Amino acid sequence: MNTQDKPHTTTRQKLIEAGTEEFYRKGYRQASLRKICAACGVTTGAFYFLFPSKDALLAAIVDPVLAQCAALTERLFQQELADPSCGPEIDRILTEFQYRYRREFFIIMEQCGGSSRENAKDLLQDRIARYFDQYFTQALGSPPDPELMRILVSLRVQGILEILKGEHTLEEAIRLSSAISHYADSGAQALINFIKSQAKGQSSPRG
Amino acid sequence: MNTQDKPHTTTRQKLIEAGTEEFYRKGYRQASLRKICAACGVTTGAFYFLFPSKDALLAAIVDPVLAQCAALTERLFQQELADPSCGPEIDRILTEFQYRYRREFFIIMEQCGGSSRENAKDLLQDRIARYFDQYFTQALGSPPDPELMRILVSLRVQGILEILKGEHTLEEAIRLSSAISHYADSGAQALINFIKSQAKGQSSPRG
Amino acid sequence: MNTQDKPHTTTRQKLIEAGTEEFYRKGYRQASLRKICAACGVTTGAFYFLFPSKDALLAAIVDPVLAQCAALTERLFQQELADPSCGPEIDRILTEFQYRYRREFFIIMEQCGGSSRENAKDLLQDRIARYFDQYFTQALGSPPDPELMRILVSLRVQGILEILKGEHTLEEAIRLSSAISHYADSGAQALINFIKSQAKGQSSPRG
Amino acid sequence: MNTQDKPHTTTRQKLIEAGTEEFYRKGYRQASLRKICAACGVTTGAFYFLFPSKDALLAAIVDPVLAQCAALTERLFQQELADPSCGPEIDRILTEFQYRYRREFFIIMEQCGGSSRENAKDLLQDRIARYFDQYFTQALGSPPDPELMRILVSLRVQGILEILKGEHTLEEAIRLSSAISHYADSGAQALINFIKSQAKGQSSPRG
DNA sequence: AATGAATGAGGGTTCATTCAT
DNA sequence: TATGAATGAACCCTCATTCAT
């Protein structure tokens, strides 16, 4: 979709929209500022009046979503710790949020390389990891292997991303999301039991 | 690590080593032939005597691993279908293989964009997907949602990749791999039960 | 002649002028964009702001002349078919036109190899060939050997080119052009008679 | 035709053959030594043992033909001056000669640019021009315009070249050659009369 | 708030040539 | 005789960025 002919839209908004599309499609480094500007019917000079750099455009696209995402996860995690039964409800809220910001999410997760936000994925995952840590510590009675947690978080996030990649309707996305949640939750639970059994076997070989 | 000062190494080998490192670090497109050559103390002209193109260097790095990988997975999958109990053994073999070709594997999976091998990841995952499909069809009694299979395969592969990304010793890698296998196998099994129960609920709402 | 120091000249015009000179001297392939730019006191980046490619510069140089040339020949041929006596007048007009665009003409005819305009010479000659064909068909009563026509056209055009190659004044050019026209017209007439006599001898050996 | 597999052929001969083909097809500058060598199944190093440079290969291809050509034209011109009636016979001999060395001739005439032999065409034409000069001086009673001679010679040679370009059988080539000779001879004769009439009109305005 | 022009560094690639072996 | 390896300069082109207007 060419943004050039949208009236009542500021150039800044047009650049953000065109940039989102270009970054989503090609990634930060491969995206061409020239082409983003051309898609808006604007020169690169105009761009540099509105944004100090290519990186700043990416930030303008990605930061609001990151902020919302941070607030949302923080709230939902505390909610889930307080009442574990509301998991499915939380899943649905998250899926809807991610679905709404599909492209921005995808950019954050896979298309930031080379930009100042290339570590945003890690920050986000670290935040989730702290929650996973809490959960596993509680279940195991002792802190889990941080590396294992990192991988588990990464897989959880990757699952969401894969759903986003297939360009589904919201209902399909929710259905897949529920299946993947089931997979991940059960996997995590089984892993907890597995670790417990290993630990027991190791500490009391006779048991 | 600068390869310039390794004696008794042909320039071709040095270029492959330096290229592996550069592709591993920066990805195919971002990698600079000039820097690869400089790391070997060689001009770009020398490169073009030994390889017809940048793409050919990537192929020379990646193809042997792809070939071995194809042979290995084919063999191991058939083995596992024949005797499901040998799963752990198979996991270990695969982990060792991937560990040995860490960088090449990572390049194939995440750093090929722009090259003629950028679809190698998909080909590999498709091969695994066929195996998953067989397994789920057998367990469910009917073919599973292909999109769900795609995502499950992707997660399985991503799990391996995440282990590789953390720069562990082989023992640590094997230990993590076994944990992730447990997670994935249990998750898949739970998912099968979940789908079955849903299907039952749908077909006989009174049951 | 260095174009660097011409004031009140846009860079685009300077590049076209420098390009014309370089293409004229060295041909399309051998011409160096770097040198064209340097002659204008400009970097290659500036060139690519003004033209999308080397080929586009050639097109910008050559296309206007081709268009004018097509219009002119079309008009003059029809005029000559209507009134054969105006041949000398037409010759003068064409000679003046070619003289004015000496370098562009030469580029089209001999220095386009490798560019998208390398077939412009053939197109131009084909157009002239159609006219020759009409003329010979009328004179002979049957269509002439197309290969012979091709060669005759090529010689006619080459005659013009050779005049252009010698760097004459306009008067000298017109004088030479008139001599060559005489040569070509008489040669063509004699050839027609020759072909007729051969055909007669062949069809009625006793005649 | 790949020369790689001809046995009992020295590498030098193979290089000359492959070079002839490559120069014929692409011209001196555009021809790639690498490809010439590859076509012979030989490395560039081998080439530089046998020839000091790319230019020397061209010379080795072209010089023998140039020498023969010089001898032949010298002989035939003197013969024709002595007995003008043998023109057709001479035409046939020349056509056969050119036909035999088609590619070499074409290289000399149009594909030498950038080499040390790029002026061979001019030298050859100058030699013919001396003959034309003699002929016109005799016919006109005074030396003709040298520039006009240059152009006439160029056209005469171009006629031959155009025949060569169309890839005809020898018989077709001879037939076309005879037609073009007729064209050129009649044209030249008419031009002589034209010049005479002009000169008369100019020198004695009352006549 | 935006244009149009220009920079300068870097990209992959090709080439004739050289030279130790 | 020939090879295989390497040089170094040139090629066209793309880019994010700058800046006078």
PDB file of C-alpha atoms in Angstrom, chain B residues 14-149:
ATOM      1  CA  LYS B  14      41.675 -19.714   5.248  1.00  0.00           C
ATOM      2  CA  LEU B  15      38.946 -18.000   3.266  1.00  0.00           C
ATOM      3  CA  ILE B  16      36.418 -20.605   4.292  1.00  0.00           C
ATOM      4  CA  GLU B  17      37.391 -20.195   7.919  1.00  0.00           C
ATOM      5  CA  ALA B  18      37.343 -16.395   7.784  1.00  0.00           C
ATOM      6  CA  GLY B  19      34.113 -16.460   5.809  1.00  0.00           C
ATOM      7  CA  THR B  20      32.490 -18.770   8.327  1.00  0.00           C
ATOM      8  CA  GLU B  21      33.397 -16.382  11.097  1.00  0.00           C
ATOM      9  CA  GLU B  22      32.223 -13.308   9.187  1.00  0.00           C
ATOM     10  CA  PHE B  23      28.943 -14.858   8.039  1.00  0.00           C
ATOM     11  CA  TYR B  24      28.363 -16.204  11.532  1.00  0.00           C
ATOM     12  CA  ARG B  25      28.862 -12.778  13.038  1.00  0.00           C
ATOM     13  CA  LYS B  26      27.255 -10.469  10.501  1.00  0.00           C
ATOM     14  CA  GLY B  27      25.106 -12.548   8.213  1.00  0.00           C
ATOM     15  CA  TYR B  28      25.546 -13.079   4.510  1.00  0.00           C
ATOM     16  CA  ARG B  29      24.510  -9.677   3.265  1.00  0.00           C
ATOM     17  CA  GLN B  30      26.288  -7.650   5.890  1.00  0.00           C
ATOM     18  CA  ALA B  31      29.473  -9.652   5.564  1.00  0.00           C
ATOM     19  CA  SER B  32      32.183  -7.888   3.612  1.00  0.00           C
ATOM     20  CA  LEU B  33      34.254  -9.857   1.147  1.00  0.00           C
ATOM     21  CA  ARG B  34      36.974  -7.285   1.432  1.00  0.00           C
ATOM     22  CA  LYS B  35      37.174  -7.844   5.184  1.00  0.00           C
ATOM     23  CA  ILE B  36      37.134 -11.609   4.791  1.00  0.00           C
ATOM     24  CA  CYS B  37      40.040 -11.300   2.381  1.00  0.00           C
ATOM     25  CA  ALA B  38      41.860  -8.837   4.605  1.00  0.00           C
ATOM     26  CA  ALA B  39      41.527 -11.273   7.520  1.00  0.00           C
ATOM     27  CA  CYS B  40      43.377 -13.791   5.348  1.00  0.00           C
ATOM     28  CA  GLY B  41      45.966 -11.270   4.194  1.00  0.00           C
ATOM     29  CA  VAL B  42      44.811 -11.648   0.631  1.00  0.00           C
ATOM     30  CA  THR B  43      43.330  -9.376  -2.048  1.00  0.00           C
ATOM     31  CA  THR B  44      39.833  -9.715  -3.405  1.00  0.00           C
ATOM     32  CA  GLY B  45      41.331 -10.788  -6.703  1.00  0.00           C
ATOM     33  CA  ALA B  46      42.736 -13.859  -4.998  1.00  0.00           C
ATOM     34  CA  PHE B  47      39.290 -14.608  -3.666  1.00  0.00           C
ATOM     35  CA  TYR B  48      37.817 -14.572  -7.138  1.00  0.00           C
ATOM     36  CA  PHE B  49      40.448 -16.980  -8.308  1.00  0.00           C
ATOM     37  CA  LEU B  50      39.276 -19.482  -5.721  1.00  0.00           C
ATOM     38  CA  PHE B  51      35.539 -18.802  -5.650  1.00  0.00           C
ATOM     39  CA  PRO B  52      33.284 -17.536  -8.407  1.00  0.00           C
ATOM     40  CA  SER B  53      31.264 -15.329  -6.082  1.00  0.00           C
ATOM     41  CA  LYS B  54      30.409 -14.396  -2.536  1.00  0.00           C
ATOM     42  CA  ASP B  55      27.478 -16.750  -2.775  1.00  0.00           C
ATOM     43  CA  ALA B  56      29.788 -19.597  -3.733  1.00  0.00           C
ATOM     44  CA  LEU B  57      31.830 -19.057  -0.598  1.00  0.00           C
ATOM     45  CA  LEU B  58      28.719 -19.358   1.496  1.00  0.00           C
ATOM     46  CA  ALA B  59      27.768 -22.500  -0.392  1.00  0.00           C
ATOM     47  CA  ALA B  60      31.214 -23.968   0.169  1.00  0.00           C
ATOM     48  CA  ILE B  61      30.790 -23.355   3.888  1.00  0.00           C
ATOM     49  CA  VAL B  62      27.239 -24.523   4.228  1.00  0.00           C
ATOM     50  CA  ASP B  63      26.631 -27.249   1.685  1.00  0.00           C
ATOM     51  CA  PRO B  64      28.783 -29.982   3.213  1.00  0.00           C
ATOM     52  CA  VAL B  65      27.030 -29.508   6.532  1.00  0.00           C
ATOM     53  CA  LEU B  66      23.641 -29.519   4.833  1.00  0.00           C
ATOM     54  CA  ALA B  67      24.444 -32.742   3.048  1.00  0.00           C
ATOM     55  CA  GLN B  68      25.631 -34.467   6.208  1.00  0.00           C
ATOM     56  CA  CYS B  69      22.660 -33.125   8.067  1.00  0.00           C
ATOM     57  CA  ALA B  70      20.234 -34.476   5.495  1.00  0.00           C
ATOM     58  CA  ALA B  71      21.808 -37.914   5.589  1.00  0.00           C
ATOM     59  CA  LEU B  72      21.922 -37.947   9.371  1.00  0.00           C
ATOM     60  CA  THR B  73      18.321 -36.876   9.973  1.00  0.00           C
ATOM     61  CA  GLU B  74      17.013 -39.314   7.389  1.00  0.00           C
ATOM     62  CA  ARG B  75      18.821 -42.166   9.069  1.00  0.00           C
ATOM     63  CA  LEU B  76      17.930 -41.186  12.616  1.00  0.00           C
ATOM     64  CA  PHE B  77      14.252 -40.575  11.903  1.00  0.00           C
ATOM     65  CA  GLN B  78      13.831 -44.031  10.427  1.00  0.00           C
ATOM     66  CA  GLN B  79      15.668 -45.468  13.372  1.00  0.00           C
ATOM     67  CA  GLU B  80      13.377 -43.679  15.825  1.00  0.00           C
ATOM     68  CA  LEU B  81      10.230 -44.729  13.999  1.00  0.00           C
ATOM     69  CA  ALA B  82      11.425 -48.331  14.191  1.00  0.00           C
ATOM     70  CA  ASP B  83      12.423 -48.131  17.840  1.00  0.00           C
ATOM     71  CA  PRO B  84      10.951 -45.129  19.727  1.00  0.00           C
ATOM     72  CA  SER B  85      12.915 -45.930  22.851  1.00  0.00           C
ATOM     73  CA  CYS B  86      16.203 -44.828  21.324  1.00  0.00           C
ATOM     74  CA  GLY B  87      15.143 -41.165  21.411  1.00  0.00           C
ATOM     75  CA  PRO B  88      17.738 -40.073  23.984  1.00  0.00           C
ATOM     76  CA  GLU B  89      20.508 -41.749  22.046  1.00  0.00           C
ATOM     77  CA  ILE B  90      19.418 -39.956  18.891  1.00  0.00           C
ATOM     78  CA  ASP B  91      19.231 -36.668  20.700  1.00  0.00           C
ATOM     79  CA  ARG B  92      22.791 -37.037  21.785  1.00  0.00           C
ATOM     80  CA  ILE B  93      24.024 -37.833  18.304  1.00  0.00           C
ATOM     81  CA  LEU B  94      22.228 -34.828  16.844  1.00  0.00           C
ATOM     82  CA  THR B  95      23.437 -32.529  19.580  1.00  0.00           C
ATOM     83  CA  GLU B  96      27.010 -33.619  19.034  1.00  0.00           C
ATOM     84  CA  PHE B  97      26.668 -33.052  15.308  1.00  0.00           C
ATOM     85  CA  GLN B  98      25.191 -29.618  15.758  1.00  0.00           C
ATOM     86  CA  TYR B  99      27.744 -28.745  18.371  1.00  0.00           C
ATOM     87  CA  ARG B 100      30.552 -29.635  16.012  1.00  0.00           C
ATOM     88  CA  TYR B 101      29.168 -27.403  13.266  1.00  0.00           C
ATOM     89  CA  ARG B 102      27.884 -24.661  15.535  1.00  0.00           C
ATOM     90  CA  ARG B 103      28.633 -21.727  13.308  1.00  0.00           C
ATOM     91  CA  GLU B 104      27.656 -23.388  10.056  1.00  0.00           C
ATOM     92  CA  PHE B 105      24.378 -24.411  11.609  1.00  0.00           C
ATOM     93  CA  PHE B 106      23.706 -20.938  12.847  1.00  0.00           C
ATOM     94  CA  ILE B 107      24.520 -19.500   9.442  1.00  0.00           C
ATOM     95  CA  ILE B 108      22.096 -21.886   7.782  1.00  0.00           C
ATOM     96  CA  MET B 109      19.383 -21.073  10.260  1.00  0.00           C
ATOM     97  CA  GLU B 110      19.681 -17.341  10.666  1.00  0.00           C
ATOM     98  CA  GLN B 111      22.356 -15.740   8.562  1.00  0.00           C
ATOM     99  CA  CYS B 112      21.652 -16.812   4.977  1.00  0.00           C
ATOM    100  CA  GLY B 113      19.331 -14.015   3.914  1.00  0.00           C
ATOM    101  CA  GLY B 114      20.143 -12.772   0.440  1.00  0.00           C
ATOM    102  CA  SER B 115      22.074 -15.850  -0.581  1.00  0.00           C
ATOM    103  CA  SER B 116      21.061 -18.770  -2.738  1.00  0.00           C
ATOM    104  CA  ARG B 117      20.861 -20.846   0.431  1.00  0.00           C
ATOM    105  CA  GLU B 118      18.329 -18.678   2.194  1.00  0.00           C
ATOM    106  CA  ASN B 119      15.698 -21.382   1.825  1.00  0.00           C
ATOM    107  CA  ALA B 120      17.886 -24.130   3.281  1.00  0.00           C
ATOM    108  CA  LYS B 121      16.280 -23.630   6.678  1.00  0.00           C
ATOM    109  CA  ASP B 122      12.836 -24.161   5.226  1.00  0.00           C
ATOM    110  CA  LEU B 123      13.927 -27.258   3.353  1.00  0.00           C
ATOM    111  CA  LEU B 124      15.392 -28.690   6.519  1.00  0.00           C
ATOM    112  CA  GLN B 125      12.291 -27.879   8.528  1.00  0.00           C
ATOM    113  CA  ASP B 126      10.047 -29.308   5.840  1.00  0.00           C
ATOM    114  CA  ARG B 127      11.937 -32.565   6.112  1.00  0.00           C
ATOM    115  CA  ILE B 128      11.445 -32.613   9.846  1.00  0.00           C
ATOM    116  CA  ALA B 129       7.809 -31.607   9.385  1.00  0.00           C
ATOM    117  CA  ARG B 130       7.166 -34.734   7.351  1.00  0.00           C
ATOM    118  CA  TYR B 131       8.375 -36.795  10.268  1.00  0.00           C
ATOM    119  CA  PHE B 132       6.242 -34.827  12.749  1.00  0.00           C
ATOM    120  CA  ASP B 133       3.278 -35.287  10.474  1.00  0.00           C
ATOM    121  CA  GLN B 134       3.730 -39.047  10.436  1.00  0.00           C
ATOM    122  CA  TYR B 135       4.002 -39.118  14.190  1.00  0.00           C
ATOM    123  CA  PHE B 136       0.932 -36.953  14.847  1.00  0.00           C
ATOM    124  CA  THR B 137      -1.175 -38.691  12.216  1.00  0.00           C
ATOM    125  CA  GLN B 138      -0.420 -42.007  13.893  1.00  0.00           C
ATOM    126  CA  ALA B 139      -1.196 -40.647  17.347  1.00  0.00           C
ATOM    127  CA  LEU B 140      -4.325 -38.724  16.416  1.00  0.00           C
ATOM    128  CA  GLY B 141      -5.745 -41.068  13.850  1.00  0.00           C
ATOM    129  CA  SER B 142      -6.033 -38.200  11.404  1.00  0.00           C
ATOM    130  CA  PRO B 143      -3.645 -35.650   9.808  1.00  0.00           C
ATOM    131  CA  PRO B 144      -2.874 -32.684  12.104  1.00  0.00           C
ATOM    132  CA  ASP B 145      -3.187 -28.993  11.249  1.00  0.00           C
ATOM    133  CA  PRO B 146      -0.185 -28.338   8.977  1.00  0.00           C
ATOM    134  CA  GLU B 147       0.267 -24.845  10.358  1.00  0.00           C
ATOM    135  CA  LEU B 148       0.488 -26.228  13.865  1.00  0.00           C
ATOM    136  CA  MET B 149       3.059 -28.737  12.674  1.00  0.00           C
TER     137      MET B 149
END
